[in-house]
Structure formats: structure tokens, C-alpha cells
Coordinates of C-alpha atoms in Angstrom, one line a residue:
M1 CA -5.5 -45.2 7.9
L2 CA -6.8 -44.3 4.4
L3 CA -9.9 -42.6 6.0
L4 CA -7.7 -40.7 8.4
F5 CA -5.5 -39.5 5.5
L6 CA -8.5 -38.2 3.6
V7 CA -9.9 -36.4 6.6
V8 CA -6.5 -34.7 7.3
N9 CA -6.0 -33.9 3.7
T10 CA -9.4 -32.3 3.1
S11 CA -9.4 -30.3 6.3
S12 CA -6.0 -28.6 5.7
P13 CA -6.3 -24.8 5.1
A14 CA -5.9 -23.4 1.6
V15 CA -2.5 -21.9 0.8
A16 CA -2.7 -18.1 0.5
E17 CA -1.6 -16.6 -2.9
V18 CA 1.9 -15.1 -2.6
V19 CA 2.1 -11.7 -4.2
R20 CA 5.6 -10.0 -4.4
V21 CA 5.4 -6.2 -4.3
G22 CA 8.4 -4.0 -5.3
I23 CA 8.6 -1.0 -3.0
H24 CA 11.0 2.0 -3.5
D25 CA 11.6 4.8 -1.0
K26 CA 9.2 7.7 -1.7
P27 CA 8.0 9.0 1.6
P28 CA 5.4 9.2 2.8
L29 CA 3.8 7.1 0.1
S30 CA 6.4 4.4 0.8
L31 CA 9.4 4.3 3.2
V32 CA 12.2 1.7 3.4
D33 CA 14.3 1.6 6.6
D34 CA 17.9 0.4 6.9
Q35 CA 16.8 -3.1 7.9
G36 CA 14.6 -3.4 4.8
G37 CA 11.3 -2.8 6.6
V38 CA 8.6 -1.0 4.6
Q39 CA 5.8 1.3 5.7
G40 CA 3.8 4.2 4.2
F41 CA 0.4 5.1 2.7
V42 CA 0.5 2.6 -0.2
V43 CA 1.8 -0.2 2.2
D44 CA -1.2 0.4 4.5
L45 CA -3.7 0.2 1.6
L46 CA -2.1 -3.0 0.2
D47 CA -2.1 -4.6 3.6
L48 CA -5.9 -3.8 4.0
M49 CA -6.7 -5.3 0.5
A50 CA -4.4 -8.4 1.2
V51 CA -6.5 -9.3 4.3
E52 CA -9.7 -9.3 2.4
E53 CA -8.3 -11.1 -0.6
G54 CA -6.3 -13.7 1.3
W55 CA -3.0 -12.6 -0.3
D56 CA 0.4 -13.3 1.3
L57 CA 2.3 -10.1 0.5
E58 CA 6.1 -10.2 0.2
Y59 CA 7.5 -6.7 0.0
V60 CA 10.7 -6.4 -1.9
P61 CA 12.6 -3.2 -1.1
C62 CA 14.5 -1.9 -4.2
S63 CA 15.7 1.3 -5.9
W64 CA 13.5 2.8 -8.6
D65 CA 15.6 1.3 -11.4
E66 CA 16.0 -2.1 -9.6
C67 CA 12.2 -2.3 -9.1
N68 CA 11.5 -1.6 -12.8
N69 CA 14.1 -4.3 -13.8
L70 CA 12.5 -6.9 -11.4
L71 CA 9.1 -6.1 -12.8
S72 CA 10.1 -6.6 -16.4
L73 CA 11.8 -9.9 -15.5
G74 CA 8.7 -11.1 -13.6
E75 CA 10.5 -11.5 -10.3
I76 CA 7.9 -9.2 -8.6
D77 CA 4.2 -9.1 -9.4
M78 CA 3.5 -5.5 -8.5
L79 CA 5.4 -2.1 -8.4
T80 CA 4.2 0.9 -6.5
P81 CA 4.2 3.9 -6.1
I82 CA 4.3 4.7 -9.9
S83 CA 2.6 7.5 -11.8
S84 CA 0.1 6.6 -14.5
S85 CA 2.2 8.5 -17.1
E86 CA 5.3 6.4 -16.2
A87 CA 3.4 3.1 -16.4
K88 CA 1.8 4.1 -19.7
Q89 CA 5.2 5.2 -21.1
R90 CA 6.7 1.8 -20.1
R91 CA 3.6 0.0 -21.6
L92 CA 2.8 -1.7 -18.3
D93 CA -0.6 -2.9 -17.1
Y94 CA -1.8 -0.8 -14.2
N95 CA -5.0 -0.3 -12.2
R96 CA -7.4 2.5 -13.1
E97 CA -8.3 3.9 -9.7
S98 CA -5.7 6.3 -8.4
L99 CA -4.2 6.0 -4.9
Y100 CA -3.1 9.6 -4.7
V101 CA -2.4 12.7 -6.8
N102 CA 1.2 13.9 -6.7
W103 CA 3.0 16.9 -8.3
G104 CA 6.3 18.6 -8.3
Q105 CA 7.0 21.6 -6.0
I106 CA 9.8 24.1 -5.6
V107 CA 11.3 24.6 -2.1
M108 CA 13.6 27.5 -1.1
A109 CA 15.1 29.3 1.9
G110 CA 13.5 32.4 3.4
K111 CA 11.1 34.7 1.6
D112 CA 8.9 33.5 -1.2
V113 CA 10.7 35.1 -4.1
I114 CA 9.8 32.4 -6.6
K115 CA 6.1 32.8 -7.5
S116 CA 6.1 31.4 -11.1
P117 CA 8.4 29.3 -13.3
L118 CA 9.7 32.6 -14.9
D119 CA 11.2 33.5 -11.5
L120 CA 13.6 30.6 -11.9
A121 CA 15.5 32.4 -14.7
N122 CA 19.3 32.6 -14.0
K123 CA 18.9 30.5 -10.8
T124 CA 20.3 27.2 -9.8
V125 CA 17.9 24.4 -8.9
V126 CA 18.9 21.1 -7.3
A127 CA 16.9 17.9 -7.8
L128 CA 16.9 14.2 -7.3
S129 CA 18.1 12.6 -10.5
S130 CA 15.4 9.9 -10.4
D131 CA 12.6 12.3 -9.5
P132 CA 9.9 11.9 -12.3
H133 CA 9.1 15.6 -12.0
F134 CA 12.7 16.6 -12.7
A135 CA 12.4 15.9 -16.5
D136 CA 9.1 17.8 -16.7
L137 CA 10.8 20.9 -15.0
K138 CA 13.7 20.8 -17.5
E139 CA 11.2 20.5 -20.4
L140 CA 9.2 23.4 -19.0
A141 CA 12.3 25.6 -18.8
A142 CA 13.4 24.7 -22.3
R143 CA 9.9 25.3 -23.8
F144 CA 9.7 28.9 -22.4
D145 CA 13.5 29.6 -22.9
I146 CA 14.0 30.0 -19.1
R147 CA 17.8 29.7 -18.4
V148 CA 18.1 27.5 -15.3
R149 CA 21.2 25.8 -14.0
F150 CA 20.3 22.3 -12.8
L151 CA 22.3 20.2 -10.2
E152 CA 21.5 16.5 -9.6
V153 CA 21.9 14.7 -6.2
G154 CA 21.1 11.2 -5.0
D155 CA 18.6 11.8 -2.2
Y156 CA 16.0 14.3 -1.0
E157 CA 17.9 15.2 2.2
S158 CA 20.8 16.3 0.0
V159 CA 18.4 18.6 -1.9
L160 CA 17.4 20.3 1.3
A161 CA 21.0 20.6 2.5
W162 CA 22.1 22.3 -0.7
V163 CA 19.3 24.8 -0.6
D164 CA 19.7 25.5 3.1
H165 CA 23.5 26.0 2.9
G166 CA 23.2 28.5 0.1
P167 CA 25.1 27.1 -3.0
V168 CA 21.8 26.8 -4.9
D169 CA 18.7 29.0 -5.0
A170 CA 15.9 26.4 -4.9
G171 CA 15.2 22.6 -4.8
L172 CA 12.6 20.3 -6.3
V173 CA 10.6 17.8 -4.2
P174 CA 7.3 16.0 -4.7
R175 CA 4.1 17.2 -3.1
T176 CA 4.2 14.3 -0.7
F177 CA 7.6 15.2 0.8
D178 CA 7.3 16.1 4.5
L179 CA 9.5 19.1 5.4
A180 CA 8.4 18.7 9.0
G181 CA 10.6 15.6 9.2
F182 CA 13.7 17.7 8.5
K183 CA 13.5 20.6 10.9
Q184 CA 17.2 21.1 10.7
Y185 CA 16.6 22.7 7.3
P186 CA 14.2 25.7 7.7
L187 CA 12.9 25.8 4.2
I188 CA 9.5 26.7 2.8
K189 CA 7.5 25.4 -0.2
S190 CA 6.8 28.0 -2.9
S191 CA 3.5 28.4 -4.8
V192 CA 5.2 27.0 -8.0
I193 CA 3.7 23.5 -8.7
F194 CA 3.6 21.5 -11.9
N195 CA 3.3 18.0 -13.5
P196 CA 0.3 16.6 -11.6
S197 CA 0.4 12.8 -11.8
E198 CA -1.9 10.0 -10.4
I199 CA -0.2 7.3 -8.3
R200 CA -1.1 3.8 -9.5
I201 CA 0.0 0.1 -9.1
A202 CA 1.8 -1.4 -12.0
L203 CA 1.8 -5.2 -12.8
S204 CA 4.4 -7.5 -14.3
P205 CA 3.8 -8.0 -18.1
L206 CA 5.0 -11.6 -17.7
K207 CA 2.0 -12.6 -15.6
G208 CA -0.3 -12.5 -18.7
Q209 CA -3.2 -10.4 -19.7
I210 CA -6.0 -12.3 -18.0
P211 CA -4.3 -12.7 -14.5
N212 CA -3.4 -9.0 -14.6
A213 CA -7.0 -8.0 -15.6
K214 CA -8.3 -10.0 -12.7
L215 CA -5.8 -8.4 -10.3
I216 CA -6.6 -4.9 -11.6
Q217 CA -10.3 -5.6 -11.1
R218 CA -9.8 -6.5 -7.4
L219 CA -7.5 -3.6 -6.7
D220 CA -9.9 -1.1 -8.3
Y221 CA -12.9 -2.7 -6.5
H222 CA -11.3 -2.1 -3.1
L223 CA -10.0 1.4 -3.8
T224 CA -13.4 2.5 -5.2
R225 CA -15.2 1.1 -2.2
M226 CA -12.9 2.7 0.4
K227 CA -12.8 6.1 -1.4
G228 CA -16.6 6.1 -1.5
D229 CA -16.8 6.0 2.3
R230 CA -15.3 9.1 4.1
S231 CA -14.9 7.0 7.3
S232 CA -13.0 4.2 5.6
A233 CA -9.5 3.1 6.4
F234 CA -8.4 4.8 3.1
Y235 CA -9.0 8.3 4.6
Q236 CA -7.7 7.2 8.0
A237 CA -4.4 6.3 6.3
Q238 CA -4.4 9.5 4.4
E239 CA -4.9 11.5 7.6
R240 CA -2.0 9.5 9.2
W241 CA 0.5 10.0 6.5
F242 CA -0.4 13.4 4.9
R243 CA -1.7 15.6 7.7
D244 CA 0.3 18.8 8.2
K245 CA 2.6 18.0 11.1
D246 CA 4.3 21.4 11.1
K247 CA 1.3 23.5 12.1
T248 CA 1.9 25.5 15.3
E249 CA -0.8 27.4 17.1
I250 CA 0.0 31.1 17.7
P251 CA -0.3 31.9 21.5
E252 CA -3.1 34.3 22.4
W253 CA -0.7 36.7 24.1
L254 CA 1.4 36.9 21.0
R255 CA -1.6 37.8 18.9
W256 CA -2.3 40.8 21.1
V257 CA 1.3 41.9 21.0
L258 CA 1.3 41.7 17.2
L259 CA -1.9 43.6 17.0
L260 CA -0.6 46.3 19.3
L261 CA 2.6 46.6 17.3
L262 CA 0.6 46.9 14.1
L263 CA -1.6 49.7 15.5
L264 CA 1.6 51.6 16.6
L265 CA 3.1 51.2 13.2
L266 CA 0.0 52.5 11.5
L267 CA -0.1 55.5 13.8
L268 CA 3.5 56.3 13.3
A269 CA 3.5 55.9 9.5
G270 CA 0.5 58.1 9.0
G271 CA -2.0 58.1 6.2
V272 CA 0.3 59.8 3.7
M273 CA 3.2 57.4 4.1
V274 CA 0.8 54.3 3.9
L275 CA -0.7 55.6 0.7
R276 CA 2.7 56.3 -0.8
R277 CA 3.9 52.9 0.1
Q278 CA 0.9 51.3 -1.4
V279 CA 1.4 53.2 -4.6
R280 CA 5.0 52.1 -4.8
L281 CA 4.0 48.5 -4.2
R282 CA 1.3 48.6 -6.7
T283 CA 3.5 50.2 -9.3
G284 CA 6.2 47.6 -8.7
E285 CA 3.6 44.8 -9.1
I286 CA 2.3 46.3 -12.4
R287 CA 5.9 46.7 -13.7
E288 CA 6.6 43.0 -12.8
V289 CA 3.5 41.8 -14.5
N290 CA 4.3 43.9 -17.6
E291 CA 7.8 42.5 -17.7
R292 CA 6.6 38.9 -17.4
F293 CA 3.9 39.5 -20.0
A294 CA 6.5 41.0 -22.4
A295 CA 8.9 38.1 -21.8
F296 CA 6.1 35.6 -22.4
M297 CA 4.9 37.3 -25.6
K298 CA 8.5 37.6 -26.8
H299 CA 9.1 33.9 -26.7
L300 CA 5.6 32.7 -27.7
P301 CA 6.0 30.6 -30.8
G302 CA 2.8 31.9 -32.4
I303 CA 1.3 35.3 -33.2
A304 CA -0.7 37.2 -30.5
Y305 CA -2.6 40.5 -30.6
M306 CA -5.2 42.5 -28.7
K307 CA -7.8 44.8 -30.2
S308 CA -10.3 47.3 -28.7
A309 CA -14.1 46.6 -29.1
A310 CA -14.0 49.0 -32.0
G311 CA -11.4 46.9 -33.8
Q312 CA -8.2 49.0 -33.4
F313 CA -5.0 47.2 -32.6
L314 CA -3.7 47.7 -29.0
F315 CA -0.9 45.2 -29.0
V316 CA 1.0 42.8 -31.3
N317 CA 3.8 40.5 -30.3
P318 CA 7.2 40.1 -32.2
A319 CA 6.0 36.9 -33.9
W320 CA 3.0 38.9 -35.3
E321 CA 5.3 41.6 -36.6
R322 CA 7.6 39.0 -38.3
T323 CA 4.7 37.2 -39.9
N324 CA 2.9 40.3 -41.3
H325 CA 6.1 42.2 -42.0
L326 CA 4.9 45.2 -40.0
N327 CA 6.2 46.8 -36.8
E328 CA 4.0 47.6 -33.8
A329 CA 4.2 51.3 -34.3
A330 CA 2.6 51.0 -37.8
V331 CA -0.5 49.1 -36.6
L332 CA -1.4 50.4 -33.1
G333 CA -4.6 52.5 -33.1
R334 CA -5.5 51.3 -36.6
S335 CA -8.1 48.7 -37.7
A336 CA -7.3 45.7 -40.0
A337 CA -9.3 47.2 -42.8
E338 CA -7.2 50.4 -42.7
I339 CA -3.9 48.4 -42.7
W340 CA -5.0 45.9 -45.5
P341 CA -7.8 47.6 -47.5
D342 CA -7.4 45.1 -50.4
R343 CA -7.8 41.9 -48.3
D344 CA -11.0 40.0 -47.5
L345 CA -11.0 40.0 -43.7
S346 CA -14.6 39.1 -43.1
T347 CA -13.8 35.8 -41.4
W348 CA -11.5 37.5 -38.9
A349 CA -14.1 40.2 -38.2
Q350 CA -16.9 37.6 -37.7
D351 CA -14.9 35.5 -35.2
E352 CA -13.8 38.6 -33.3
R353 CA -17.4 39.9 -33.1
M354 CA -18.6 36.5 -32.0
A355 CA -16.1 36.4 -29.1
L356 CA -17.0 39.9 -28.0
E357 CA -20.8 39.3 -28.1
S358 CA -20.9 35.8 -26.7
G359 CA -18.1 36.2 -24.2
R360 CA -16.7 32.8 -25.2
V361 CA -13.5 31.5 -26.9
V362 CA -13.8 31.1 -30.6
E363 CA -11.5 28.6 -32.4
S364 CA -11.0 28.2 -36.1
T365 CA -8.5 27.0 -38.7
E366 CA -7.9 29.7 -41.4
V367 CA -6.1 29.6 -44.7
H368 CA -4.1 32.8 -45.4
P369 CA -3.5 33.2 -49.1
W370 CA -1.0 36.0 -48.6
G371 CA 2.8 35.6 -48.9
E372 CA 4.9 33.3 -51.1
R373 CA 2.5 30.4 -50.5
P374 CA -0.8 29.9 -48.7
S375 CA -0.5 28.9 -45.0
Q376 CA -2.9 27.4 -42.5
W377 CA -3.3 28.9 -39.0
Q378 CA -5.0 27.6 -35.9
M379 CA -6.6 30.7 -34.4
I380 CA -8.0 31.2 -30.9
R381 CA -9.9 34.4 -30.3
F382 CA -11.2 35.3 -26.8
P383 CA -12.9 38.2 -25.0
I384 CA -11.0 40.3 -22.4
V385 CA -13.1 41.7 -19.6
G386 CA -12.2 45.1 -18.1
Q387 CA -12.4 46.3 -14.5
T388 CA -16.1 47.2 -14.9
G389 CA -16.9 43.6 -15.8
E390 CA -17.8 44.5 -19.4
T391 CA -16.0 43.0 -22.4
E392 CA -13.7 45.8 -23.5
M393 CA -11.2 44.0 -25.8
V394 CA -10.7 40.9 -27.9
G395 CA -7.5 38.9 -28.0
G396 CA -6.1 36.5 -30.5
I397 CA -3.4 33.8 -30.6
G398 CA -2.5 31.8 -33.7
L399 CA -0.1 29.0 -34.6
D400 CA 1.1 28.2 -38.1
V401 CA 0.0 24.6 -38.6
T402 CA 0.8 24.4 -42.3
A403 CA 3.7 21.9 -41.8
Q404 CA 1.6 19.8 -39.4
K405 CA -1.4 19.7 -41.8
E406 CA 0.9 18.7 -44.8
T407 CA 2.6 16.0 -42.7
A408 CA -0.8 14.6 -41.6
R409 CA -1.9 14.4 -45.2
E410 CA 1.3 12.6 -46.2
L411 CA 1.0 10.2 -43.3
K412 CA -2.6 9.5 -44.1
H413 CA -1.6 8.8 -47.7
L414 CA 1.2 6.5 -46.7
H415 CA -1.0 4.7 -44.3
H416 CA -3.6 4.1 -47.0
Q417 CA -0.9 2.8 -49.4
L418 CA 0.4 0.5 -46.8
Q419 CA -3.1 -0.8 -46.0
L420 CA -3.7 -1.5 -49.7
L421 CA -0.4 -3.4 -49.9
L422 CA -1.2 -5.5 -46.8
E423 CA -4.8 -6.3 -48.0
S424 CA -3.6 -7.2 -51.5
A425 CA -1.2 -9.9 -50.2
G426 CA -2.4 -13.5 -50.4
D427 CA -0.4 -14.5 -47.3
G428 CA -1.4 -13.8 -43.8
I429 CA 0.6 -10.9 -42.3
C430 CA 0.6 -9.9 -38.6
G431 CA 2.6 -7.4 -36.6
L432 CA 3.8 -8.1 -33.1
N433 CA 5.2 -5.7 -30.5
G434 CA 8.0 -6.5 -28.1
L435 CA 5.5 -8.2 -25.7
G436 CA 4.1 -10.5 -28.4
R437 CA 0.8 -8.6 -28.7
C438 CA -0.7 -8.3 -32.2
T439 CA -0.6 -4.7 -33.5
F440 CA -2.1 -5.3 -37.0
A441 CA -3.3 -8.1 -39.2
N442 CA -4.4 -8.2 -42.8
S443 CA -7.7 -9.7 -44.1
A444 CA -5.9 -12.9 -45.2
A445 CA -4.5 -13.5 -41.7
L446 CA -8.0 -12.9 -40.1
E447 CA -9.6 -15.3 -42.6
M448 CA -7.0 -18.1 -42.0
L449 CA -7.0 -17.8 -38.2
G450 CA -10.8 -17.3 -37.8
Y451 CA -10.6 -14.2 -35.7
T452 CA -12.1 -10.7 -36.1
R453 CA -9.7 -7.7 -36.2
E454 CA -11.0 -6.6 -32.8
E455 CA -10.4 -10.0 -31.3
L456 CA -6.8 -10.3 -32.6
T457 CA -5.5 -6.8 -32.2
G458 CA -4.0 -6.2 -28.8
A459 CA -4.1 -9.8 -27.8
K460 CA -1.1 -12.1 -27.2
F461 CA -0.5 -13.9 -30.5
H462 CA 0.9 -17.0 -28.8
D463 CA -2.0 -17.4 -26.4
L464 CA -4.5 -17.4 -29.3
V465 CA -2.6 -19.0 -32.2
Q466 CA 0.4 -21.0 -31.0
H467 CA -0.4 -22.2 -27.5
T468 CA -0.2 -25.9 -28.3
R469 CA 2.0 -28.2 -30.4
A470 CA 0.8 -30.6 -33.1
D471 CA 0.7 -33.5 -30.5
E472 CA -1.5 -31.3 -28.3
T473 CA 1.1 -30.7 -25.6
P474 CA 1.6 -27.2 -24.3
Y475 CA 3.9 -25.0 -26.3
P476 CA 5.9 -22.6 -24.0
E477 CA 6.1 -19.2 -25.5
D478 CA 9.9 -18.8 -25.0
E479 CA 10.5 -21.9 -27.2
S480 CA 8.7 -20.5 -30.2
P481 CA 10.7 -19.0 -33.1
L482 CA 8.2 -16.1 -33.0
Y483 CA 9.4 -15.3 -29.5
G484 CA 13.0 -15.2 -30.7
A485 CA 12.0 -12.8 -33.4
Y486 CA 9.9 -10.2 -31.5
H487 CA 11.7 -10.5 -28.2
Q488 CA 15.3 -11.2 -29.2
G489 CA 15.6 -9.9 -32.8
R490 CA 16.3 -13.3 -34.4
Q491 CA 14.8 -14.0 -37.9
A492 CA 13.1 -17.4 -38.3
H493 CA 11.5 -19.5 -41.1
V494 CA 9.4 -22.7 -40.3
E495 CA 7.9 -24.9 -43.0
D496 CA 6.1 -27.3 -40.8
G497 CA 4.5 -25.0 -38.2
V498 CA 1.2 -25.4 -36.4
F499 CA -1.3 -22.5 -35.7
W500 CA -4.7 -22.9 -34.1
H501 CA -7.9 -21.7 -35.7
G502 CA -10.3 -19.6 -33.6
E503 CA -12.8 -22.5 -33.7
G504 CA -10.3 -24.8 -32.1
Y505 CA -8.8 -26.9 -34.9
R506 CA -5.1 -26.8 -35.9
L507 CA -3.7 -25.4 -39.1
A508 CA -0.5 -26.7 -40.7
V509 CA 1.3 -23.5 -41.8
E510 CA 4.6 -22.3 -43.2
Y511 CA 5.7 -19.1 -41.6
S512 CA 8.5 -16.6 -41.4
A513 CA 9.2 -14.1 -38.7
Y514 CA 11.3 -10.9 -39.3
P515 CA 12.3 -8.7 -36.3
I516 CA 11.5 -5.0 -36.4
A517 CA 14.5 -3.0 -35.2
N518 CA 13.5 0.0 -33.2
G519 CA 16.5 0.5 -31.0
G520 CA 14.9 -1.0 -27.9
D521 CA 15.5 -4.3 -26.0
M522 CA 12.4 -5.9 -27.4
P523 CA 12.1 -5.0 -31.1
G524 CA 8.8 -6.7 -32.2
A525 CA 8.4 -8.6 -35.4
V526 CA 6.3 -9.1 -38.6
V527 CA 4.9 -12.6 -39.1
I528 CA 4.1 -13.9 -42.7
F529 CA 2.3 -17.2 -43.0
R530 CA 0.5 -19.4 -45.5
P531 CA -1.0 -22.9 -45.5
A532 CA 1.8 -25.5 -45.5
R533 CA 2.8 -26.9 -48.9
S534 CA 1.7 -30.4 -47.9
N535 CA -1.8 -29.0 -47.7

């Protein structure tokens, strides 16, 4: 019987590793049906990797906010799709090889009248409130002072319905959104795109740094291998989910009819009418370009100018006029030496000549001693090529960086003073973020704990220093007073604590932990420790 038990026990198959994956509805990257079933491009890729790794995937359908909450609580192991910028902003671990590159795109009804973000001025745009590209579009409009009325809805079909029925002018959808699946809304995608973002897989911070690193290595290995083979399942899934399903072949007879109509139109219109029409169109395009250029230059926060190859001013923007206390009429057609004969402008002339002769952009930081106090400017000078292909003009754009430079100097000085203060302290001092990772440590802390600054910074403080009690039993992180400080904002003082040296022996220490309030859920903390008084 004992032999039979051993044979049965050793021959039983290994239990597959269960991996819980949070999936939110973002077609065609991921789709969730009414019964909770999931499919999509990222689901196909994860299924392929799970077969090779022996994972037992459990997909957890959830909304975007629910998925993020489950990930932070450790109730799911992975979250996808998520952009690299969102994962970085939330300080999550994520894989390095992208699954897909997505971006925001404007949709509208009828003719393509929106060709740039400036065309959104005085228009109403509807968007999904949770769309990550929505915030970027609002920031873009605010940055260039484009007055746009925004309307928020709960799903992408509502976006299409609002645009199609007319109450709004345009809508916002991601690049991956398939208009062919909603033929009841005859909309088109405009040429306006923005906010490119790489789609990644985020991991739960509660799994630990080492397990996440191993999982990331396996994910990136499979993605790199599949993307390197054009015949792999990666590109087959891409063709399945992202091919243009709305392409229609124009019948041959219709092409001949259209050609005949075009020829008749040309004969009836005549050469003179065609020429006049082309002139009007060209004039309108030039006027539109000039208006956009003028609007852009009016709201540009820095100075801008253009000069001829001989050095005469051809254009200055309003910011240039305010900065130099001169209006455009007083400088056009004149050189800088004629306008300011008593100033040393050799640096300006040298950079402009270099841009003209080399045909490249020339950047420099200049100190302008004129005015009430000296100011520092970040200048960019560049050649402007004419219709003949020759460099005919030079342009310049400049930003006043005086405040930024002064702030940088002050911050550097404060950082130096803080570093001196930390290094002069006899006690060990470490800073922990809301996840318990070490953000800084002074020399006394490194010496007492036996780690280098590179080894300690960025690592989990508990995993290196407080993983075991004095009786050598495991010490759960959430039972430590340090956890209460950096995760829950509770101050703590312990006189008989135990830390572990980098060489493996324990240290009897007295330590205090003070939470750092930053307005978030996990504040972080400062830990101050010294050898216990009994030592």
C-alpha cells in the first residue's frame, strides 16, 4: 500500500500556476460581452503565452476603475490593456515590450473640415470620460488657448450617436476603435491624431519585486520572439483584429462612369474656369495658412522672428514686440545693428550665420543684459528653405528661462544643504515611499545595514532589513510598525527592534518611523534608527 501511494503521488501532474488577469472593455484590444466572456487582441496573445508557460489564466472582467482597484489590492495579478504612461504614473511594474501603439483620433460626420487641432476652436467635442486620450486633448486645447466645449458620456457608442445626430461637432475615439462595427453611424475619422501611447501589461505591486521581474522577463521574451517573426501568431492576431473591415472595392463600370463624368466636366468648365477655380482655391488655402500661422504666433509664449539671408527682419510676433518694446512696423526691413547700434550682437549674428551656412538648427542659452535686470533665454535658430531649395531666410524662437534657471539653482542648493544635514547625522536615516521601497539613505544607515547605496535605493526595505523576527520566524510586512507608518500614516517608536545586516546577522536597534504626508492614500515615511541602548 505504501509503495502504491508513492507511485500515485509521484505520477500526479504538476498543478498549473493560476494567473488572474483584469480585462476592461477596450475593443478591439479587449472585448467583454454581457455574459462576462472576454476576447480581443491582447486576450489572444495572453492565451498563446499561457500555453507555453503552463499558466492557468483566469480573466476578471471589470471597469477601468475597478481593474485598477483590484490590482492595487492584489486581487488580480495583471491588468491589460494599459498604456506605459498610465502605468508609470501609477508607479506600477509593467513589461517593456509593447503589445500595440495606440493614439487618440477625432471622428466627425460628413466632409473632413477638421484638419488640425486649431480647427476645433468654438466647436463641441464629445468623449468617453475614462478615455486616457481625453485629458491630453483638454491639455492640448488649454496650452494653445483653443476654446473647445467638451461633453462627457459613458461609452463609445454614445460618442458616435451624439456626433451623428448633430448636437456636437466631433467625437474622440482611440485609434483601435472599429467604426465598421457601427454602420448605423456614417462617420469618418479625421487626420487629427495625438497622444501616441504604447500598450503594456501592468503587474500587481503586492506580488513583490522578484516575482514581477520574473513575470516581466517571460512576457517580454514571448513578445520579442513573436514580433521578430512576420509569420508568427502575433501578426496573425493583428491581422484578425485590426484589418480594415470597411474597405469596399469600386466596381469597374462605376470607374468608367466616373471617368466619363470627369471628362465632361472638364470640357464644359473650360480652361479659363478651371484656372480661375484653382486660383481661388489656392488663395483660400494661403489665407487659411496665414490665419493659422498668425493665431499660432499670437499665442506662442516665447519670442519668434524671421530674417532674410542679409539680416533684415521680415517678421516678429507679439511676444517679441513686448519683450523688446518695439512694434513690428519699426523693425521690418531693418537689421539688428541698425535698430540697436550700441549693443554687442555678435553672438546672435554668429548663430544665425551658422544656421544659414550649415542648414541645421542651432540652439544656445544667452544672457541678455538689457532691461531692468539680466535675463536668460533659450534660443533656437533654424534655416528656412525657399521654393528653389536654397536657404533664403533664418528663423528664431526663444523662451525666457530666467525663472527656471533661478529655481534650479535654488533647488540644487537646498538639495546640497539637505544632503549635508543627512550625512552629518549619527543616526541611520532612510526614506520609504508608499510601497515600502527605499528612496534615500544616509551614510550612517548604509554603514549600519551593510549595503551600498545602489543596493538599498529602490529595494523593498522590509525584504532586506526586517524580513525575520529575533527568534528567526518570518516577520509579515503588514505587522511591522514601519508598514503602519509608510502605508497607513501612523507614527511609531520601537526601542527593542531587530534589523538584519547585509551579511546576514541581526542588529538590535531602536527606531522611529514618521509618516510623510503627501495627500495620497500611501504617504511614505522617514525611518531613523540607532543601535539599541542595551548594546
